[in-house]
Amino acid sequence: MLAEPTSDLTDQRHIYTWDDLKIAVTLERFQEEKNGLKSEITIRDLKTGQKLIPTSNFNLSSAVGRTQMCNRLIARTPDESIPFELILDEVTDRSQTRWRTGDQVLDLFSIPTAERPRFLLRPYIESDGVTLLYGDGGSMKSLLALAMGLSVASGVPLLGMQPTMACPVLYLDWEASPEDHAERARSLWKGADTTLDPPATLVHYQRQVASLHEGAPNAARVIQDLRAGLVIVDSIGMARGGAPEAADMTIQFFRAARSLGVPVLAIDHISQESRKSGDLSSPFGSRFTHNLSRRSWAVEKEQEEGDTEATLFTTNYKHNNGNRAEKLAFHIAFHTSGTSIRDEHLDRVVIQPQEYADAVADRGSLGRMTKKQQVTYALKAQGPMSVTAIRECLIEEGSAISEQVVRNTLNNNPQTFVAEPTGASGRKLWCLQGLADDAT
């Protein structure tokens, strides 16, 4: 009679331990295929810590596969008292049942309100699920993601926003090198307005090769060892492990991300069509990338050729919980050291939050603003004006807004705009609600 094993079951890893037999069986990297549920299986002798056989692919739905695995174990293990056939039957039955049934059924109203805040770094990263940060190549989305990671890891508001908790961060990288990210991290910290020394365990970096689906079990162990509270994936294109348009590979990526058990900030790219059209409402590839994320932010960069300063514009497109966040902007200044191209390197990177309207005006790109933001910008800059004067002001700044759109915007937002008594010209003058309140 086989004793009851102790079990540790997560989405992508099932561990069964028989203390009396000194045997542990681990099933991980589950994958549903046409001929059944498959995983990798590792069987370890707890007395020696050694694997009884090399980690192998295992079809949980195949009786023939179980028999062949049992024969391999018997041939490799002299201890005839270990009932390998019963062990394999037990783990197969338990894991297939768990995979098919999921967690226990719960009454939603019996679940206590989560004590953790909704955001890890408001308004960008929620405390659960996958947040997307995507944009064109060279839009500095990796730099921005690293700055967010440094802020979460240190508890310092590097981007002008206070993280709700400080925790170790794991950066999983498929694209660059540890040297590149180390230089960026040091430069960001040096450019931050803080007198604190960087903690010894700030952001942990690991270069990746396999897809996240393949690497998730190991990443989960690293997360547990580090007690990490955030994972950054750079980037989905390679972490997916297949074509960007493939729905099954994209779903597999998000399933692996979920199995990590901590919030994930995932970097992604845009298509050539999006680059041409300017429609950044969704990242490149399968629509499931957008649909399965908890929150998504598009990143755009404006920088003149040869300029050491740039402006980043971020727009929130996906928002599962609550209102859509306002557009945000950051001013970035790069400071290098060295006297020649050969010894030049980043010394400081200063990132400062900037009022979106001011950033747009500085760059002469009012088209990035909503109509309400454009009208607000004009009134804030010039004071009370008529509809015609507002339009003329915005046209001079490069906007293509019409007089009718200005009028509709003013009338449709009474909480923001208010009409003053008619001016000397006989035209109704408009101003911002707060300024009108101050005047009275």
Coordinates of C-alpha atoms in Angstrom, one line a residue:
M1 CA 0.0 0.0 0.0
L2 CA 1.4 3.3 -1.1
A3 CA 1.5 6.0 1.6
E4 CA -0.1 9.5 1.0
P5 CA 2.6 11.8 -0.4
T6 CA 3.0 15.4 0.6
S7 CA 2.4 17.7 -2.4
D8 CA 3.3 21.2 -3.5
L9 CA 1.2 22.2 -6.6
T10 CA 1.4 25.3 -8.6
D11 CA 0.2 26.1 -12.1
Q12 CA 3.4 24.9 -13.8
R13 CA 5.0 22.6 -11.2
H14 CA 3.8 19.7 -9.2
I15 CA 6.0 18.1 -6.6
Y16 CA 5.2 14.9 -4.7
T17 CA 7.3 13.6 -1.9
W18 CA 7.3 10.2 -0.1
D19 CA 9.3 10.7 3.1
D20 CA 9.1 7.0 3.9
L21 CA 10.5 6.0 0.5
K22 CA 12.9 9.0 0.3
I23 CA 11.6 9.7 -3.2
A24 CA 10.4 13.0 -4.7
V25 CA 8.7 13.3 -8.1
T26 CA 8.5 16.7 -9.9
L27 CA 6.3 17.3 -12.9
E28 CA 6.8 20.7 -14.7
R29 CA 6.5 22.5 -18.0
F30 CA 3.0 21.1 -18.7
Q31 CA 1.8 21.2 -22.3
E32 CA -1.5 20.0 -23.7
E33 CA -1.1 18.2 -27.1
K34 CA -3.3 16.2 -29.3
N35 CA -2.1 12.9 -27.8
G36 CA -2.5 13.9 -24.2
L37 CA -1.1 16.1 -21.4
K38 CA 2.7 16.1 -21.3
S39 CA 5.3 17.4 -18.9
E40 CA 8.9 16.9 -17.9
I41 CA 9.4 14.5 -15.0
T42 CA 12.3 14.4 -12.5
I43 CA 12.5 11.6 -10.0
R44 CA 15.0 12.2 -7.2
D45 CA 16.5 10.0 -4.4
L46 CA 16.2 12.2 -1.3
K47 CA 19.0 10.2 0.5
T48 CA 21.6 11.1 -2.1
G49 CA 19.9 14.1 -3.8
Q50 CA 20.6 12.5 -7.1
K51 CA 18.2 11.9 -10.0
L52 CA 17.3 8.3 -10.5
I53 CA 17.1 8.9 -14.3
P54 CA 17.7 12.1 -16.3
T55 CA 14.8 14.5 -16.5
S56 CA 12.6 13.2 -19.3
N57 CA 9.5 14.0 -21.3
F58 CA 6.5 12.2 -19.9
N59 CA 3.0 11.7 -21.4
L60 CA 0.7 11.6 -18.4
S61 CA -2.1 10.3 -20.6
S62 CA -0.2 7.3 -22.0
A63 CA -0.3 3.9 -20.1
V64 CA 2.5 2.7 -22.4
G65 CA 4.6 5.7 -21.5
R66 CA 4.1 5.0 -17.8
T67 CA 5.2 1.3 -18.3
Q68 CA 8.3 2.3 -20.2
M69 CA 9.2 4.9 -17.5
C70 CA 8.7 2.3 -14.8
N71 CA 10.9 -0.2 -16.6
R72 CA 13.7 2.4 -16.9
L73 CA 13.5 3.2 -13.2
I74 CA 13.6 -0.5 -12.2
A75 CA 16.6 -1.1 -14.5
R76 CA 18.5 1.9 -13.0
T77 CA 17.5 1.3 -9.3
P78 CA 18.7 -1.7 -7.3
D79 CA 16.2 -1.1 -4.5
E80 CA 13.3 -3.4 -5.3
S81 CA 11.2 -2.1 -2.4
I82 CA 10.3 1.1 -4.2
P83 CA 6.9 0.6 -6.0
F84 CA 7.6 2.7 -9.1
E85 CA 4.5 1.6 -10.9
L86 CA 2.2 2.8 -8.0
I87 CA 4.2 6.0 -7.7
L88 CA 3.8 6.8 -11.4
D89 CA 0.1 5.9 -11.3
E90 CA -0.4 8.2 -8.3
V91 CA 1.3 11.3 -9.7
T92 CA -0.3 10.8 -13.1
D93 CA -3.8 10.6 -11.6
R94 CA -3.3 13.5 -9.2
S95 CA -1.7 15.8 -11.8
Q96 CA -4.2 15.2 -14.5
T97 CA -7.0 15.8 -12.1
R98 CA -5.5 19.0 -10.9
W99 CA -4.8 20.2 -14.4
R100 CA -8.3 19.5 -15.5
T101 CA -10.2 20.8 -12.5
G102 CA -8.1 23.8 -11.4
D103 CA -8.3 25.2 -7.9
Q104 CA -11.2 24.7 -5.5
V105 CA -14.6 26.5 -6.1
L106 CA -14.9 29.6 -4.0
D107 CA -17.8 31.9 -3.0
L108 CA -16.6 35.3 -4.2
F109 CA -18.4 37.2 -1.3
S110 CA -16.6 35.0 1.2
I111 CA -13.1 36.0 0.0
P112 CA -11.7 38.9 2.1
T113 CA -10.7 42.1 0.5
A114 CA -7.1 42.0 -0.6
E115 CA -4.8 43.8 1.9
R116 CA -2.3 44.7 -0.8
P117 CA -2.9 47.9 -2.8
R118 CA -4.1 47.6 -6.4
F119 CA -0.9 49.1 -7.8
L120 CA 2.7 48.3 -7.2
L121 CA 3.7 51.4 -9.1
R122 CA 0.7 53.6 -9.8
P123 CA -0.4 54.1 -12.5
Y124 CA 1.8 51.7 -14.4
I125 CA 2.2 48.4 -12.7
E126 CA -0.7 46.6 -10.9
S127 CA 0.0 44.2 -8.1
D128 CA -1.1 41.2 -10.1
G129 CA -1.0 40.1 -13.7
V130 CA 1.0 41.3 -16.7
T131 CA 1.5 44.9 -17.6
L132 CA 2.7 45.6 -21.2
L133 CA 5.1 48.4 -22.1
Y134 CA 5.4 48.5 -25.8
G135 CA 6.7 50.7 -28.6
D136 CA 8.9 51.0 -31.6
G137 CA 12.6 49.9 -31.5
G138 CA 14.7 52.6 -29.9
S139 CA 11.8 54.2 -28.0
M140 CA 13.7 53.6 -24.7
K141 CA 11.0 51.3 -23.3
S142 CA 13.7 49.0 -21.8
L143 CA 15.3 52.0 -20.1
L144 CA 11.9 53.1 -18.7
A145 CA 11.1 49.6 -17.5
L146 CA 14.5 49.3 -15.8
A147 CA 13.8 52.7 -14.1
M148 CA 10.5 51.3 -12.9
G149 CA 12.3 48.2 -11.6
L150 CA 14.9 50.3 -9.8
S151 CA 12.1 52.3 -8.2
V152 CA 10.2 49.2 -7.0
A153 CA 13.4 47.5 -5.7
S154 CA 14.6 50.6 -3.8
G155 CA 11.4 52.2 -2.7
V156 CA 12.7 55.5 -4.2
P157 CA 10.3 57.4 -6.5
L158 CA 12.8 57.6 -9.4
L159 CA 10.0 58.5 -11.8
G160 CA 8.1 60.9 -9.5
M161 CA 5.8 58.2 -8.3
Q162 CA 6.1 56.3 -5.0
P163 CA 6.0 52.5 -5.2
T164 CA 3.6 51.0 -2.7
M165 CA 6.2 48.6 -1.5
A166 CA 9.9 47.9 -2.0
C167 CA 10.9 44.4 -3.0
P168 CA 13.6 42.6 -5.0
V169 CA 13.1 42.6 -8.8
L170 CA 14.2 40.0 -11.3
Y171 CA 15.0 41.1 -14.8
L172 CA 14.7 38.3 -17.4
D173 CA 16.5 39.4 -20.6
W174 CA 16.4 37.9 -24.1
E175 CA 17.8 40.9 -26.0
A176 CA 20.8 42.7 -24.5
S177 CA 23.7 41.9 -22.2
P178 CA 24.3 42.1 -18.4
E179 CA 26.9 44.8 -19.1
D180 CA 24.4 47.0 -21.0
H181 CA 21.8 46.8 -18.2
A182 CA 24.4 47.3 -15.5
E183 CA 25.6 50.5 -17.1
R184 CA 22.0 51.7 -17.5
A185 CA 21.2 50.8 -13.9
R186 CA 24.2 52.7 -12.5
S187 CA 23.5 55.7 -14.7
L188 CA 19.9 55.8 -13.7
W189 CA 20.7 55.6 -10.0
K190 CA 23.4 58.2 -10.3
G191 CA 21.0 60.5 -12.1
A192 CA 18.3 60.1 -9.5
D193 CA 17.7 62.8 -7.0
T194 CA 18.7 60.7 -4.0
T195 CA 21.6 60.6 -1.6
L196 CA 21.1 56.9 -0.8
D197 CA 23.5 54.3 -1.9
P198 CA 22.0 51.6 -4.1
P199 CA 21.1 48.5 -2.0
A200 CA 23.3 45.5 -2.5
T201 CA 20.3 43.5 -3.8
L202 CA 18.6 46.0 -6.0
V203 CA 17.7 44.4 -9.4
H204 CA 18.7 40.8 -10.2
Y205 CA 19.5 40.1 -13.8
Q206 CA 19.4 36.8 -15.7
R207 CA 20.1 36.3 -19.4
Q208 CA 17.6 34.0 -21.0
V209 CA 17.7 31.6 -24.1
A210 CA 14.6 29.3 -23.9
S211 CA 11.1 30.6 -24.0
L212 CA 9.4 31.8 -20.8
H213 CA 7.2 28.6 -21.0
E214 CA 10.4 26.5 -20.9
G215 CA 12.2 28.7 -18.3
A216 CA 9.3 29.5 -16.0
P217 CA 9.9 26.6 -13.5
N218 CA 13.5 27.8 -13.0
A219 CA 12.4 31.4 -12.9
A220 CA 9.8 30.5 -10.2
R221 CA 12.6 29.0 -8.1
V222 CA 14.8 32.1 -8.5
I223 CA 11.9 34.3 -7.6
Q224 CA 11.3 32.2 -4.4
D225 CA 15.0 32.3 -3.5
L226 CA 15.2 36.1 -4.0
R227 CA 11.8 36.8 -2.6
A228 CA 11.3 38.9 -5.7
G229 CA 8.0 40.9 -6.0
L230 CA 8.3 41.9 -9.6
V231 CA 9.6 40.3 -12.8
I232 CA 10.6 42.3 -15.9
V233 CA 10.5 40.4 -19.2
D234 CA 12.6 41.9 -22.1
S235 CA 11.0 41.1 -24.4
I236 CA 7.9 39.1 -25.3
G237 CA 9.0 38.7 -28.9
M238 CA 11.7 36.2 -27.9
A239 CA 10.2 35.1 -24.7
R240 CA 7.1 33.9 -26.6
G241 CA 9.2 31.2 -28.3
G242 CA 7.3 31.3 -31.6
A243 CA 5.8 33.5 -34.2
P244 CA 4.3 36.8 -32.8
E245 CA 1.0 36.1 -34.7
A246 CA 0.6 32.6 -33.1
A247 CA -2.3 32.6 -30.7
D248 CA -1.2 29.4 -29.0
M249 CA 2.4 30.6 -28.3
T250 CA 1.0 33.9 -27.0
I251 CA -1.4 32.1 -24.6
Q252 CA 1.4 29.8 -23.6
F253 CA 3.5 32.9 -22.7
F254 CA 0.8 34.4 -20.5
R255 CA 0.2 31.1 -18.8
A256 CA 3.9 30.9 -18.0
A257 CA 3.9 34.5 -16.7
R258 CA 0.9 33.8 -14.5
S259 CA 2.7 30.7 -13.0
L260 CA 5.5 33.0 -11.6
G261 CA 3.1 34.2 -8.9
V262 CA 4.2 37.9 -9.0
P263 CA 3.4 40.9 -11.2
V264 CA 5.1 40.9 -14.6
L265 CA 6.2 44.0 -16.5
A266 CA 6.6 42.7 -20.1
I267 CA 8.2 44.7 -22.9
D268 CA 7.0 44.3 -26.5
H269 CA 7.2 45.9 -29.9
I270 CA 4.8 47.3 -32.6
S271 CA 4.2 46.3 -36.2
Q272 CA 5.5 48.1 -39.2
E273 CA 1.9 49.0 -40.0
S274 CA 1.5 50.6 -36.6
R275 CA 4.7 52.6 -37.1
K276 CA 3.4 54.0 -40.4
S277 CA -0.2 54.7 -39.3
G278 CA 0.6 55.9 -35.8
D279 CA -2.0 53.6 -34.3
L280 CA -0.4 52.3 -31.2
S281 CA -3.5 50.8 -29.6
S282 CA -2.1 47.3 -29.6
P283 CA 1.4 45.7 -29.7
F284 CA 2.7 43.5 -32.5
G285 CA 1.4 40.0 -33.1
S286 CA -1.5 38.1 -31.8
R287 CA -4.5 40.0 -30.4
F288 CA -4.2 37.9 -27.3
T289 CA -1.1 39.9 -26.3
H290 CA -3.4 42.9 -25.7
N291 CA -6.4 40.9 -24.5
L292 CA -4.6 38.9 -21.9
S293 CA -2.6 41.7 -20.3
R294 CA -3.9 43.4 -17.2
R295 CA -2.7 46.8 -18.3
S296 CA -0.9 48.2 -21.4
W297 CA 1.1 51.3 -22.1
A298 CA 2.4 52.5 -25.5
V299 CA 5.7 54.4 -25.4
E300 CA 6.8 57.0 -28.0
K301 CA 10.0 58.9 -28.1
E302 CA 10.8 62.3 -29.6
Q303 CA 14.5 63.2 -29.9
E304 CA 16.3 65.4 -32.4
E305 CA 19.3 63.9 -34.2
G306 CA 22.4 64.3 -32.1
D307 CA 20.5 65.6 -29.1
T308 CA 21.4 64.2 -25.7
E309 CA 17.9 64.9 -24.4
A310 CA 14.6 63.2 -25.3
T311 CA 11.0 63.1 -24.4
L312 CA 9.0 60.0 -23.7
F313 CA 5.2 60.0 -24.1
T314 CA 3.2 57.1 -22.6
T315 CA -0.4 56.3 -23.3
N316 CA -2.6 53.8 -21.4
Y317 CA -4.7 51.7 -23.8
K318 CA -5.6 48.6 -21.8
H319 CA -7.1 49.1 -18.3
N320 CA -9.0 46.2 -16.7
N321 CA -9.7 47.9 -13.4
G322 CA -10.9 51.5 -13.0
N323 CA -10.5 54.5 -15.3
R324 CA -8.1 54.8 -18.2
A325 CA -5.0 56.6 -16.8
E326 CA -4.0 60.0 -18.1
K327 CA -1.2 60.3 -20.6
L328 CA 2.2 60.8 -19.0
A329 CA 5.5 62.2 -20.2
F330 CA 9.1 62.1 -19.1
H331 CA 12.1 64.3 -19.9
I332 CA 15.3 62.3 -20.2
A333 CA 18.8 63.7 -20.3
F334 CA 21.9 61.6 -21.0
H335 CA 25.3 62.5 -19.6
T336 CA 28.3 60.6 -20.9
S337 CA 31.9 60.5 -19.8
G338 CA 35.1 59.7 -21.6
T339 CA 37.2 61.7 -24.1
S340 CA 36.8 59.5 -27.2
I341 CA 34.4 57.1 -28.8
R342 CA 36.4 54.2 -27.5
D343 CA 36.1 55.1 -23.8
E344 CA 32.7 56.8 -23.9
H345 CA 30.1 55.4 -21.6
L346 CA 26.9 56.5 -19.8
D347 CA 27.6 58.4 -16.6
R348 CA 24.2 59.7 -15.6
V349 CA 20.7 59.3 -17.0
V350 CA 18.2 61.9 -15.5
I351 CA 14.5 61.0 -15.9
Q352 CA 12.1 63.6 -14.7
P353 CA 8.3 63.5 -15.0
Q354 CA 6.8 66.3 -17.1
E355 CA 3.3 67.7 -17.5
Y356 CA 2.1 66.0 -20.7
A357 CA 0.8 69.3 -22.1
D358 CA 4.1 71.1 -21.5
A359 CA 6.0 68.2 -23.0
V360 CA 3.9 68.2 -26.1
A361 CA 4.2 72.0 -26.4
D362 CA 8.0 71.9 -26.0
R363 CA 8.2 69.4 -28.8
G364 CA 5.6 71.2 -31.0
S365 CA 3.4 68.2 -31.3
L366 CA -0.1 69.2 -30.0
G367 CA -1.6 66.4 -32.1
R368 CA -0.6 64.1 -29.2
M369 CA -3.0 65.8 -26.9
T370 CA -6.7 65.1 -26.6
K371 CA -9.0 68.0 -27.6
K372 CA -9.6 68.7 -23.9
Q373 CA -5.9 68.8 -23.2
Q374 CA -5.3 71.2 -26.1
V375 CA -8.0 73.7 -24.9
T376 CA -6.7 73.4 -21.3
Y377 CA -3.2 74.1 -22.5
A378 CA -4.3 77.3 -24.4
L379 CA -6.3 78.7 -21.5
K380 CA -3.5 77.9 -19.0
A381 CA -1.0 79.7 -21.2
Q382 CA -3.0 82.7 -22.3
G383 CA -5.8 83.2 -19.8
P384 CA -9.5 83.8 -20.6
M385 CA -10.2 83.7 -24.4
S386 CA -13.0 83.5 -26.8
V387 CA -13.6 80.3 -28.9
T388 CA -12.0 82.0 -31.9
A389 CA -9.0 83.1 -29.9
I390 CA -8.5 79.6 -28.4
R391 CA -8.5 78.1 -31.9
E392 CA -6.1 80.7 -33.3
C393 CA -3.7 80.1 -30.3
L394 CA -3.7 76.4 -31.0
I395 CA -3.3 76.7 -34.7
E396 CA -0.2 78.8 -34.1
E397 CA 1.2 75.9 -32.0
G398 CA 0.6 73.5 -34.8
S399 CA -2.8 72.0 -34.0
A400 CA -5.4 71.3 -36.7
I401 CA -8.4 71.8 -34.3
S402 CA -11.5 73.5 -35.7
E403 CA -13.6 76.2 -34.1
Q404 CA -16.6 73.9 -33.7
V405 CA -14.5 71.3 -31.9
V406 CA -13.2 73.9 -29.5
R407 CA -16.8 75.1 -28.8
N408 CA -18.0 71.5 -28.3
T409 CA -15.1 70.7 -26.0
L410 CA -15.8 73.8 -23.8
N411 CA -19.5 73.1 -23.6
N412 CA -19.1 69.3 -22.9
N413 CA -16.7 69.8 -20.0
P414 CA -18.4 72.1 -17.5
Q415 CA -16.3 70.8 -14.6
T416 CA -13.1 72.0 -16.4
F417 CA -14.2 75.1 -18.3
V418 CA -16.4 78.0 -17.4
A419 CA -17.6 81.0 -19.3
E420 CA -16.9 84.5 -17.9
P421 CA -19.1 87.5 -18.5
T422 CA -19.0 88.8 -22.0
G423 CA -15.9 90.8 -22.7
A424 CA -15.6 94.2 -24.3
S425 CA -15.6 92.6 -27.8
G426 CA -19.0 91.1 -27.1
R427 CA -17.6 87.6 -27.2
K428 CA -18.0 85.1 -24.5
L429 CA -14.7 84.5 -22.7
W430 CA -13.7 81.1 -21.4
C431 CA -11.3 80.1 -18.6
L432 CA -10.4 77.1 -16.5
Q433 CA -12.8 76.3 -13.7
G434 CA -10.1 76.6 -11.0
L435 CA -8.9 80.0 -12.2
A436 CA -12.5 81.3 -12.2
D437 CA -12.9 80.0 -8.6
D438 CA -9.7 81.8 -7.6
A439 CA -11.0 85.1 -9.2
T440 CA -14.2 85.0 -7.1

